[in-house]
C-alpha positions as semicolon CSV with decimal commas, in nm:
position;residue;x (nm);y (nm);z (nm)
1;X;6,141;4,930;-0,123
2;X;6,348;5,199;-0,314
3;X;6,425;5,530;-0,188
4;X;6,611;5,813;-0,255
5;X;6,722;6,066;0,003
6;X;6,764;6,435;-0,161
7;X;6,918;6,631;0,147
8;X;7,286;6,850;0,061
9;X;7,404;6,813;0,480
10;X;7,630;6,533;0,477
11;X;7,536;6,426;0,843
12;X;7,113;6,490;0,770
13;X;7,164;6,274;0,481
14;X;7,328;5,913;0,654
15;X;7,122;5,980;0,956
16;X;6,786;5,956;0,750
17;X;6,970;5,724;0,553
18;X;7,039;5,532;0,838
19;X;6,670;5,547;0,961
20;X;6,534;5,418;0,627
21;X;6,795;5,103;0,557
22;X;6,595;4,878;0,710
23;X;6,322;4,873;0,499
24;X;6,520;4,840;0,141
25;X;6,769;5,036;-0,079
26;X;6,840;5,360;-0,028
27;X;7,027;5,625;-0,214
28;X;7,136;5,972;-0,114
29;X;7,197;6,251;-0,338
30;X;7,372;6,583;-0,196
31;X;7,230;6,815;-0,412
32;X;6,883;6,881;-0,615
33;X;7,015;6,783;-0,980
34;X;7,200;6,484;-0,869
35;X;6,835;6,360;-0,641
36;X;6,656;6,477;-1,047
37;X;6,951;6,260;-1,217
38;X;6,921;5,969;-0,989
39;X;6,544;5,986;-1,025
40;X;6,536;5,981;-1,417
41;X;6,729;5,716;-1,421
42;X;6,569;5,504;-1,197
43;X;6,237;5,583;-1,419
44;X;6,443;5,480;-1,747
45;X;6,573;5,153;-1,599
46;X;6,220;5,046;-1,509
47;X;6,319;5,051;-1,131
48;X;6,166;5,374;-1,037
49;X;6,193;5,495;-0,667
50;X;5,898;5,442;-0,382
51;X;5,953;5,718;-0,162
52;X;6,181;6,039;-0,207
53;X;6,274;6,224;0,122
54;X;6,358;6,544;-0,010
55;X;6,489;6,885;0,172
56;X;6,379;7,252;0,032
57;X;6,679;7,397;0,108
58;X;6,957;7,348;-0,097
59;X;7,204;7,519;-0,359
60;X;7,133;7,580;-0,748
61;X;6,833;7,333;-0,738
62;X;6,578;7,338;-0,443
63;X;6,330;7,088;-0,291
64;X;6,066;7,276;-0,455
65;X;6,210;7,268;-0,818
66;X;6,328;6,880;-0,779
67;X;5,950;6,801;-0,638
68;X;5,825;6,995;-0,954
69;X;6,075;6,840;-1,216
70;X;6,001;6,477;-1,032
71;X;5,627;6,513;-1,051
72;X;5,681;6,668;-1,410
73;X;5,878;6,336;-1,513
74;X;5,579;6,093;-1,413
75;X;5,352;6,274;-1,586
76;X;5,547;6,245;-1,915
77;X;5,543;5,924;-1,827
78;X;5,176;5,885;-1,789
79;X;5,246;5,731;-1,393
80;X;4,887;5,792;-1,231
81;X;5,039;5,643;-0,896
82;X;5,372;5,789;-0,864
83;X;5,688;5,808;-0,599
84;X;5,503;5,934;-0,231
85;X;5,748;6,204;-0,197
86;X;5,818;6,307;0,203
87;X;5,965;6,701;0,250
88;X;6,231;6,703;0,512
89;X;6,317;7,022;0,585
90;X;6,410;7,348;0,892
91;X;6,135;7,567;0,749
92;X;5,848;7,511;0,905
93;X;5,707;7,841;0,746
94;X;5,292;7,798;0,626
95;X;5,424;7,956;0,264
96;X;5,658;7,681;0,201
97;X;5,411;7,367;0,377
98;X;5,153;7,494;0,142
99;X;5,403;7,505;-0,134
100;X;5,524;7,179;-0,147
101;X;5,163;7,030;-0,108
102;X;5,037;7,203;-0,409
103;X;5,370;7,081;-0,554
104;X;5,236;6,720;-0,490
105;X;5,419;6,566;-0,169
106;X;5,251;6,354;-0,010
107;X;5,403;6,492;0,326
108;X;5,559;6,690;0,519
109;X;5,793;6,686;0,820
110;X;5,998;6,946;0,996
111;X;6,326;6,859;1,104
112;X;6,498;6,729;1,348
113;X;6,386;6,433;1,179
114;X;6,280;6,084;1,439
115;X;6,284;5,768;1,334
116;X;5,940;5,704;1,529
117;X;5,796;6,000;1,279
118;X;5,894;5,893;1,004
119;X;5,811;5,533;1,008
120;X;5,468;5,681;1,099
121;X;5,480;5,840;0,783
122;X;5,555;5,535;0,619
123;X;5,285;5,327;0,770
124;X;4,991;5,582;0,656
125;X;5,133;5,590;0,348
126;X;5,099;5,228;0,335
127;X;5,474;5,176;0,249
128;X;5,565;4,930;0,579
C-alpha cells in the first residue's frame, strides 16, 4: 500500500507516519502544495497513492483546498475509484466535518490520532 501523509507538525507527521509503516510506503509532506506535488506525481508515474491522511490546518494551502485539488486531479483523470482520503485534524467543528465530506473524504478523525483508530479506519475501508 501507498500513502501519503499531508500534516505541516513535524512530530504529528512521523508519529502517523510511524503508525502507518507497517502496512507499505509512506510519504510525508509538510505542507499542502508539497502533499498536491507529491500526489500528481504519483498519478503521472502510474503509481498513484491508496490512502492520503491529510490535516485542514495548515499554511498557504489547507486540507480543504489539497482534498479539492486531489479529488479535482482524478477526475481529469477519469479515476471512478480514487485515493480513500482520511482528514486528520484538531477541529472537530460540524462546519469543517461536513466540509471535508462534501469535499469527498472518505473519513474523518479528530486528533490525537491512535493507532487502534486508525487501523479501524483502514479495515472498513477495506485497505488491511
Amino acid at each position: 500500500m501507498r500513502i501519503l501523509v499531508v500534516e505541516d507538525d513535524f512530530v504529528s507527521g512521523k508519529v502517523i507516519k510511524k503508525m502507518l509503516s507497517s502496512y507499505g510506503e509512506v510519504d510525508v509532506a509538510s505542507y499542502g502544495e508539497k502533499g498536491v506535488e507529491l500526489f500528481e506525481k504519483a498519478l503521472n508515474e502510474n503509481k498513484p497513492y491508496d490512502v492520503v491522511c491529510l490535516d485542514i490546518m495548515m499554511p498557504e494551502m489547507d486540507g480543504h483546498e489539497v482534498l479539492k485539488r486531489i479529488k479535482s486531479m482524478e477526475s481529469e483523470r477519469g479515476i471512478l475509484e480514487g485515493t480513500k482520503v482520511i482528514i486528520t485534524s484538531a477541529l472537530g467543528d460540524f462546519n469543517n466535518i461536513k466540509a471535508a465530506y462534501r469535499e469527498q473524504c472518505e473519513y474523518y478523525i479528530v486528533k490525537p490520532i491512535e493507532k487502534e483508530k486508525i487501523e479501524e479506519v483502514l479495515i472498513k475501508l477495506g485497505m488491511i
